[in-house]
Amino acid sequence: MSERVVLVTGACGEIGQALVQALAQRGGYRIVTADLRPLPKTLEGLPQEHVRGNLLHTAKQFYDYDFDIIFHLAASLSSKAETDPEAAHRINVEGTMMLLQMAAYKSAKYGKAVKFIFPSSIAVYGLPDVETKTAAGRVREEEWNDPHTMYGCNKLYCEKLGVYYSRFYQQRHLDPSPPVMLDFRAVRFPGLVSAFTLPTGGTSDYGPEMLHAAAQGKPYACFVRPDTRIPFMAMPDGIKALLMLTEAPREQLTRAVYNVGAFSPTAEEFRQRALQAFPAAEITFRVNARRQGIVDSWPEAVDDSAARADWGWAPDYDVDRFFDEYLLPNIRAFYG
Ligand code: AKB
């Protein structure tokens, strides 16, 4: 079988690095990466090509390639986006639209649907207060779609754009013989935690930051209250979700956008796990009202029954396996 040509944008970010490594390990892909930054050491030799620069300027180049799959990971995350919402909108929305347009053009031109895989986020949800959040419990995809952040608005809108370009672009579906449309699929990720990389600019970052600081013997002041609860997931499960959704037969998908869940510890539970593993860890709480407000608007858990039913989704790591078998052994080895 010939190699499938894959574009990974935001390849130097946390999900990007883990995804490119997983694709290279599987084999059968010709990988092109794109990012503002140069390739990190962890990715050296893995992609066939790395396109460096602002996606808004580089996206046009991608018309020269025939991608089978696009993983569009580049984004400005929730906390960072609030520092310059208009710039975040340009990165998160305009970059996505340019790639969707390119994928729509290629799908129609070659009569073969380009798969467009989009990581959305629990940031698309917006619950008005903590009481409502607690009462809501696990939220379904169509509930509480009232984001409080620019990033959440961008993700929700890009989900809609993906559906538009894949089903209704220029109302082509009404033509007597409609062209092939692109194949848009999205997962709404919880906070992802890697043992090897740290997130930047997100609001779920307190979880991974706390553990990485403890492992390095550095003090950490957590920016949310101890009782804060949002969903998290081990990075290997995040990659598994992206790859499972990519490979799922089209006819089995009943929707374009899927929740995926794993476990939901409080910030205090993160602290307790860090203290058990690193008893000398110094972890305090210094609440940042703005960042607290963001996580308070995110659900404490998601209902992922559609992903389980349609494409067999199930995480490998529950909270105990996550800490005991993934995070702690790997983070210890990573920091020596
Ligand atoms: C963030 O905190 O912005 C991200 C996310 C939950 O999408 N990690």
CSV table of C-alpha atoms and ligand atoms in Angstrom, one decimal:
chain,number,residue,atom,x,y,z
A,1,MET,CA,0.0,0.0,0.0
A,2,SER,CA,1.4,3.5,-0.8
A,3,GLU,CA,2.1,5.9,2.0
A,4,ARG,CA,-0.6,8.2,3.1
A,5,VAL,CA,0.4,11.9,3.0
A,6,VAL,CA,-0.3,13.6,6.3
A,7,LEU,CA,0.0,17.2,7.4
A,8,VAL,CA,0.4,17.9,11.2
A,9,THR,CA,0.1,21.6,12.0
A,10,GLY,CA,1.2,22.7,15.5
A,11,ALA,CA,3.6,19.8,15.3
A,12,CYS,CA,6.0,21.2,17.9
A,13,GLY,CA,3.3,21.5,20.6
A,14,GLU,CA,2.4,18.8,23.1
A,15,ILE,CA,-0.2,16.9,21.1
A,16,GLY,CA,1.8,17.4,17.9
A,17,GLN,CA,5.0,15.9,19.2
A,18,ALA,CA,3.2,12.9,20.6
A,19,LEU,CA,1.1,12.4,17.4
A,20,VAL,CA,4.1,12.7,15.0
A,21,GLN,CA,6.0,10.1,17.1
A,22,ALA,CA,3.0,7.8,17.0
A,23,LEU,CA,2.5,8.2,13.3
A,24,ALA,CA,6.2,7.6,12.6
A,25,GLN,CA,6.1,4.5,14.8
A,26,ARG,CA,3.1,3.1,13.0
A,27,GLY,CA,4.7,3.6,9.6
A,28,GLY,CA,2.9,4.0,6.3
A,29,TYR,CA,2.7,7.8,6.4
A,30,ARG,CA,4.7,10.5,4.7
A,31,ILE,CA,4.6,13.2,7.3
A,32,VAL,CA,4.8,16.9,6.7
A,33,THR,CA,4.9,19.1,9.8
A,34,ALA,CA,4.2,22.8,10.2
A,35,ASP,CA,4.8,25.1,13.2
A,36,LEU,CA,6.1,28.5,14.1
A,37,ARG,CA,9.0,26.9,15.8
A,38,PRO,CA,11.8,24.7,14.5
A,39,LEU,CA,11.5,21.0,15.1
A,40,PRO,CA,12.4,19.9,18.6
A,41,LYS,CA,15.0,17.2,19.1
A,42,THR,CA,12.2,14.7,19.9
A,43,LEU,CA,11.0,14.9,16.3
A,44,GLU,CA,14.3,15.1,14.4
A,45,GLY,CA,14.3,12.8,11.4
A,46,LEU,CA,10.6,11.8,11.8
A,47,PRO,CA,8.8,14.1,9.3
A,48,GLN,CA,9.8,14.2,5.6
A,49,GLU,CA,9.5,17.9,5.7
A,50,HIS,CA,9.0,20.7,8.2
A,51,VAL,CA,7.4,24.0,7.1
A,52,ARG,CA,8.3,26.7,9.6
A,53,GLY,CA,6.3,29.9,9.9
A,54,ASN,CA,3.0,31.5,10.7
A,55,LEU,CA,0.2,29.3,9.2
A,56,LEU,CA,-1.6,32.4,7.9
A,57,HIS,CA,1.4,32.9,5.6
A,58,THR,CA,2.4,29.3,5.0
A,59,ALA,CA,-1.1,27.8,4.4
A,60,LYS,CA,-1.0,28.7,0.7
A,61,GLN,CA,2.1,26.5,0.1
A,62,PHE,CA,0.0,23.4,1.1
A,63,TYR,CA,-1.9,23.6,-2.2
A,64,ASP,CA,1.3,22.0,-3.7
A,65,TYR,CA,0.8,18.8,-1.7
A,66,ASP,CA,-1.8,16.1,-1.9
A,67,PHE,CA,-2.7,15.4,1.7
A,68,ASP,CA,-4.8,12.4,2.6
A,69,ILE,CA,-5.1,13.5,6.2
A,70,ILE,CA,-4.7,16.8,7.9
A,71,PHE,CA,-4.4,17.0,11.7
A,72,HIS,CA,-4.8,20.7,12.4
A,73,LEU,CA,-3.5,21.1,15.9
A,74,ALA,CA,-2.1,24.6,15.8
A,75,ALA,CA,-3.9,26.9,18.2
A,76,SER,CA,-3.6,29.6,20.8
A,77,LEU,CA,-4.9,28.0,24.1
A,78,SER,CA,-7.5,29.4,26.5
A,79,SER,CA,-5.4,31.5,28.9
A,80,LYS,CA,-3.0,32.8,26.3
A,81,ALA,CA,-5.9,33.7,24.0
A,82,GLU,CA,-7.4,35.9,26.7
A,83,THR,CA,-4.3,38.1,26.7
A,84,ASP,CA,-4.8,39.0,23.0
A,85,PRO,CA,-8.2,37.7,21.9
A,86,GLU,CA,-8.1,39.2,18.5
A,87,ALA,CA,-4.7,37.7,17.7
A,88,ALA,CA,-6.0,34.4,19.0
A,89,HIS,CA,-9.0,34.6,16.7
A,90,ARG,CA,-6.7,35.1,13.7
A,91,ILE,CA,-4.6,32.0,14.6
A,92,ASN,CA,-7.5,29.8,15.7
A,93,VAL,CA,-10.1,30.7,13.1
A,94,GLU,CA,-8.5,32.1,10.1
A,95,GLY,CA,-5.7,29.4,10.0
A,96,THR,CA,-8.4,26.7,10.3
A,97,MET,CA,-10.5,28.3,7.5
A,98,MET,CA,-7.6,28.5,5.1
A,99,LEU,CA,-6.8,24.8,5.6
A,100,LEU,CA,-10.5,23.8,5.3
A,101,GLN,CA,-10.7,25.7,2.1
A,102,MET,CA,-7.6,24.0,0.7
A,103,ALA,CA,-8.9,20.5,1.8
A,104,ALA,CA,-12.3,21.3,0.2
A,105,TYR,CA,-10.6,22.3,-3.1
A,106,LYS,CA,-8.4,19.2,-3.1
A,107,SER,CA,-11.2,16.8,-2.3
A,108,ALA,CA,-13.3,18.1,-5.2
A,109,LYS,CA,-10.4,18.3,-7.6
A,110,TYR,CA,-9.2,14.7,-7.1
A,111,GLY,CA,-12.6,13.2,-6.2
A,112,LYS,CA,-11.1,11.9,-2.9
A,113,ALA,CA,-12.2,13.1,0.5
A,114,VAL,CA,-9.3,14.6,2.5
A,115,LYS,CA,-9.7,13.7,6.2
A,116,PHE,CA,-9.6,16.8,8.3
A,117,ILE,CA,-9.0,15.9,12.0
A,118,PHE,CA,-9.6,18.7,14.4
A,119,PRO,CA,-8.9,18.7,18.2
A,120,SER,CA,-11.7,20.7,19.8
A,121,SER,CA,-11.9,21.2,23.5
A,122,ILE,CA,-14.1,21.2,26.7
A,123,ALA,CA,-13.6,25.0,26.3
A,124,VAL,CA,-16.6,25.0,24.0
A,125,TYR,CA,-18.8,24.5,27.1
A,126,GLY,CA,-19.7,27.4,29.3
A,127,LEU,CA,-21.6,26.8,32.5
A,128,PRO,CA,-22.8,29.9,34.3
A,129,ASP,CA,-21.6,29.0,37.8
A,130,VAL,CA,-20.2,26.2,40.0
A,131,GLU,CA,-23.6,25.2,41.3
A,132,THR,CA,-24.9,24.6,37.7
A,133,LYS,CA,-21.6,22.9,36.8
A,134,THR,CA,-22.0,20.4,39.8
A,135,ALA,CA,-25.6,19.8,39.0
A,136,ALA,CA,-24.9,19.3,35.3
A,137,GLY,CA,-22.4,16.4,35.9
A,138,ARG,CA,-21.5,14.8,32.5
A,139,VAL,CA,-22.4,17.0,29.7
A,140,ARG,CA,-23.4,15.9,26.2
A,141,GLU,CA,-22.0,17.4,23.0
A,142,GLU,CA,-25.1,19.6,22.4
A,143,GLU,CA,-25.5,20.9,25.9
A,144,TRP,CA,-24.1,24.2,27.4
A,145,ASN,CA,-22.4,25.4,24.1
A,146,ASP,CA,-21.9,28.9,25.6
A,147,PRO,CA,-18.2,29.4,25.8
A,148,HIS,CA,-16.8,32.1,28.1
A,149,THR,CA,-13.4,32.3,26.4
A,150,MET,CA,-12.1,33.4,22.9
A,151,TYR,CA,-10.5,30.0,22.5
A,152,GLY,CA,-13.8,28.2,23.4
A,153,CYS,CA,-15.7,30.5,20.9
A,154,ASN,CA,-13.0,29.8,18.3
A,155,LYS,CA,-13.1,26.0,18.8
A,156,LEU,CA,-16.9,25.9,18.7
A,157,TYR,CA,-17.1,28.0,15.5
A,158,CYS,CA,-14.3,26.0,13.8
A,159,GLU,CA,-16.4,22.8,14.5
A,160,LYS,CA,-19.2,24.5,12.7
A,161,LEU,CA,-16.9,25.6,9.9
A,162,GLY,CA,-15.7,22.1,9.5
A,163,VAL,CA,-19.2,20.8,9.1
A,164,TYR,CA,-20.0,23.6,6.7
A,165,TYR,CA,-17.0,22.9,4.4
A,166,SER,CA,-17.6,19.2,4.6
A,167,ARG,CA,-21.4,19.2,3.9
A,168,PHE,CA,-22.7,22.6,2.6
A,169,TYR,CA,-19.7,24.5,1.1
A,170,GLN,CA,-21.2,26.9,-1.6
A,171,GLN,CA,-24.3,24.8,-1.4
A,172,ARG,CA,-22.6,22.3,-3.7
A,173,HIS,CA,-24.5,19.4,-2.1
A,174,LEU,CA,-27.6,20.7,-4.0
A,175,ASP,CA,-25.8,20.3,-7.4
A,176,PRO,CA,-27.1,17.5,-9.7
A,177,SER,CA,-23.8,15.7,-9.3
A,178,PRO,CA,-22.1,17.2,-6.2
A,179,PRO,CA,-18.3,17.1,-5.9
A,180,VAL,CA,-16.5,15.1,-3.3
A,181,MET,CA,-16.4,17.0,0.0
A,182,LEU,CA,-13.8,16.8,2.6
A,183,ASP,CA,-14.3,14.5,5.6
A,184,PHE,CA,-14.3,16.6,8.8
A,185,ARG,CA,-14.0,14.9,12.2
A,186,ALA,CA,-13.4,16.5,15.6
A,187,VAL,CA,-12.8,15.3,19.2
A,188,ARG,CA,-13.4,17.6,22.2
A,189,PHE,CA,-10.4,17.0,24.4
A,190,PRO,CA,-10.2,17.4,28.2
A,191,GLY,CA,-7.0,18.7,29.7
A,192,LEU,CA,-4.3,16.5,28.3
A,193,VAL,CA,-1.3,15.5,30.5
A,194,SER,CA,2.0,14.3,29.2
A,195,ALA,CA,4.9,13.0,31.2
A,196,PHE,CA,7.4,14.4,28.7
A,197,THR,CA,6.2,17.8,27.7
A,198,LEU,CA,4.5,20.8,29.4
A,199,PRO,CA,1.6,22.7,28.0
A,200,THR,CA,1.8,26.5,27.5
A,201,GLY,CA,-1.0,28.9,27.6
A,202,GLY,CA,-3.8,26.6,28.6
A,203,THR,CA,-6.0,26.8,31.7
A,204,SER,CA,-5.9,23.1,32.5
A,205,ASP,CA,-2.1,23.5,32.8
A,206,TYR,CA,-2.2,23.4,36.6
A,207,GLY,CA,-2.5,19.6,36.6
A,208,PRO,CA,0.6,18.8,34.6
A,209,GLU,CA,2.5,21.9,35.9
A,210,MET,CA,2.0,20.7,39.5
A,211,LEU,CA,3.4,17.2,38.8
A,212,HIS,CA,6.3,18.3,36.6
A,213,ALA,CA,7.3,20.9,39.3
A,214,ALA,CA,7.1,18.3,42.1
A,215,ALA,CA,9.2,15.8,40.0
A,216,GLN,CA,11.9,18.5,39.7
A,217,GLY,CA,11.8,19.5,43.3
A,218,LYS,CA,10.4,23.0,42.4
A,219,PRO,CA,7.7,24.7,44.5
A,220,TYR,CA,4.4,25.2,42.8
A,221,ALA,CA,1.6,27.6,43.4
A,222,CYS,CA,-1.6,26.2,41.9
A,223,PHE,CA,-3.7,29.0,40.3
A,224,VAL,CA,-7.1,27.4,41.0
A,225,ARG,CA,-9.0,26.4,44.2
A,226,PRO,CA,-8.4,22.9,45.6
A,227,ASP,CA,-12.0,21.8,44.9
A,228,THR,CA,-11.7,22.6,41.2
A,229,ARG,CA,-12.7,19.6,39.1
A,230,ILE,CA,-12.4,19.3,35.3
A,231,PRO,CA,-11.8,16.3,33.0
A,232,PHE,CA,-8.2,15.2,32.2
A,233,MET,CA,-6.7,12.5,30.0
A,234,ALA,CA,-3.3,10.9,29.6
A,235,MET,CA,-1.6,12.0,26.4
A,236,PRO,CA,-1.4,8.5,25.0
A,237,ASP,CA,-5.2,8.2,25.2
A,238,GLY,CA,-5.5,11.6,23.4
A,239,ILE,CA,-3.4,10.2,20.6
A,240,LYS,CA,-5.3,7.0,20.6
A,241,ALA,CA,-8.6,9.0,20.3
A,242,LEU,CA,-7.3,11.0,17.3
A,243,LEU,CA,-6.1,7.9,15.5
A,244,MET,CA,-9.2,5.8,16.2
A,245,LEU,CA,-11.4,8.6,15.0
A,246,THR,CA,-9.2,9.0,11.8
A,247,GLU,CA,-9.5,5.3,11.0
A,248,ALA,CA,-13.2,4.9,11.9
A,249,PRO,CA,-15.3,3.9,8.8
A,250,ARG,CA,-17.3,7.0,7.7
A,251,GLU,CA,-20.6,5.1,7.7
A,252,GLN,CA,-20.3,4.4,11.4
A,253,LEU,CA,-20.1,8.0,12.4
A,254,THR,CA,-23.4,9.6,13.5
A,255,ARG,CA,-21.9,13.0,14.1
A,256,ALA,CA,-18.9,15.2,13.2
A,257,VAL,CA,-17.9,16.2,16.8
A,258,TYR,CA,-17.3,13.8,19.7
A,259,ASN,CA,-16.7,14.1,23.4
A,260,VAL,CA,-13.9,11.9,24.7
A,261,GLY,CA,-13.5,11.4,28.5
A,262,ALA,CA,-11.2,9.6,31.0
A,263,PHE,CA,-11.2,10.9,34.6
A,264,SER,CA,-11.8,14.0,36.6
A,265,PRO,CA,-9.6,14.6,39.7
A,266,THR,CA,-9.8,17.8,41.7
A,267,ALA,CA,-6.8,20.1,42.0
A,268,GLU,CA,-6.4,18.8,45.6
A,269,GLU,CA,-6.4,15.2,44.3
A,270,PHE,CA,-3.6,16.2,41.9
A,271,ARG,CA,-1.7,17.6,44.9
A,272,GLN,CA,-2.2,14.5,47.0
A,273,ARG,CA,-0.9,12.3,44.2
A,274,ALA,CA,2.1,14.6,43.8
A,275,LEU,CA,2.8,14.5,47.6
A,276,GLN,CA,2.5,10.7,47.7
A,277,ALA,CA,5.1,10.4,44.9
A,278,PHE,CA,7.3,13.3,46.0
A,279,PRO,CA,6.8,13.8,49.7
A,280,ALA,CA,9.1,16.9,49.8
A,281,ALA,CA,7.0,18.7,47.1
A,282,GLU,CA,5.9,22.2,48.0
A,283,ILE,CA,2.5,22.8,46.5
A,284,THR,CA,0.4,25.8,47.6
A,285,PHE,CA,-2.8,27.4,46.2
A,286,ARG,CA,-2.8,31.0,44.9
A,287,VAL,CA,-6.0,31.5,43.0
A,288,ASN,CA,-6.0,33.6,39.9
A,289,ALA,CA,-9.6,34.8,39.6
A,290,ARG,CA,-9.6,35.0,35.8
A,291,ARG,CA,-8.2,31.5,35.3
A,292,GLN,CA,-10.4,30.1,38.0
A,293,GLY,CA,-13.5,31.6,36.3
A,294,ILE,CA,-12.5,29.8,33.1
A,295,VAL,CA,-12.2,26.3,34.6
A,296,ASP,CA,-15.4,27.0,36.7
A,297,SER,CA,-17.2,27.4,33.4
A,298,TRP,CA,-15.9,24.1,32.0
A,299,PRO,CA,-17.9,20.9,32.9
A,300,GLU,CA,-16.6,18.5,35.5
A,301,ALA,CA,-17.1,15.5,33.1
A,302,VAL,CA,-18.2,14.7,29.6
A,303,ASP,CA,-20.6,12.2,28.3
A,304,ASP,CA,-18.7,10.3,25.6
A,305,SER,CA,-21.3,7.6,24.9
A,306,ALA,CA,-21.5,8.6,21.2
A,307,ALA,CA,-17.7,8.0,20.7
A,308,ARG,CA,-18.0,4.7,22.6
A,309,ALA,CA,-20.9,3.5,20.5
A,310,ASP,CA,-19.8,4.8,17.1
A,311,TRP,CA,-16.1,4.0,17.0
A,312,GLY,CA,-15.4,1.9,20.1
A,313,TRP,CA,-13.7,4.7,22.1
A,314,ALA,CA,-12.5,3.7,25.6
A,315,PRO,CA,-9.5,5.3,27.4
A,316,ASP,CA,-6.7,2.9,28.5
A,317,TYR,CA,-5.9,5.0,31.6
A,318,ASP,CA,-8.3,5.6,34.5
A,319,VAL,CA,-7.1,7.8,37.2
A,320,ASP,CA,-5.0,5.1,39.1
A,321,ARG,CA,-3.4,3.7,35.9
A,322,PHE,CA,-2.8,7.3,34.8
A,323,PHE,CA,-0.7,8.2,37.8
A,324,ASP,CA,0.8,4.8,38.7
A,325,GLU,CA,1.6,3.3,35.3
A,326,TYR,CA,2.0,6.4,33.0
A,327,LEU,CA,2.7,9.7,34.7
A,328,LEU,CA,4.8,8.9,37.7
A,329,PRO,CA,7.2,6.3,36.3
A,330,ASN,CA,7.7,8.3,33.1
A,331,ILE,CA,8.1,11.7,34.8
A,332,ARG,CA,10.6,10.2,37.3
A,333,ALA,CA,12.6,8.7,34.5
A,334,PHE,CA,12.4,11.9,32.5
A,335,TYR,CA,13.8,14.1,35.3
A,336,GLY,CA,16.2,11.4,36.5
B,1,AKB,C1,-6.6,24.7,27.6
B,1,AKB,O1,-6.5,24.7,28.9
B,1,AKB,O2,-6.8,25.7,27.0
B,1,AKB,C2,-6.6,23.4,26.9
B,1,AKB,C3,-7.9,22.8,26.6
B,1,AKB,C4,-8.7,22.3,27.8
B,1,AKB,O3,-8.4,22.8,25.5
B,1,AKB,N1,-5.8,22.5,27.6
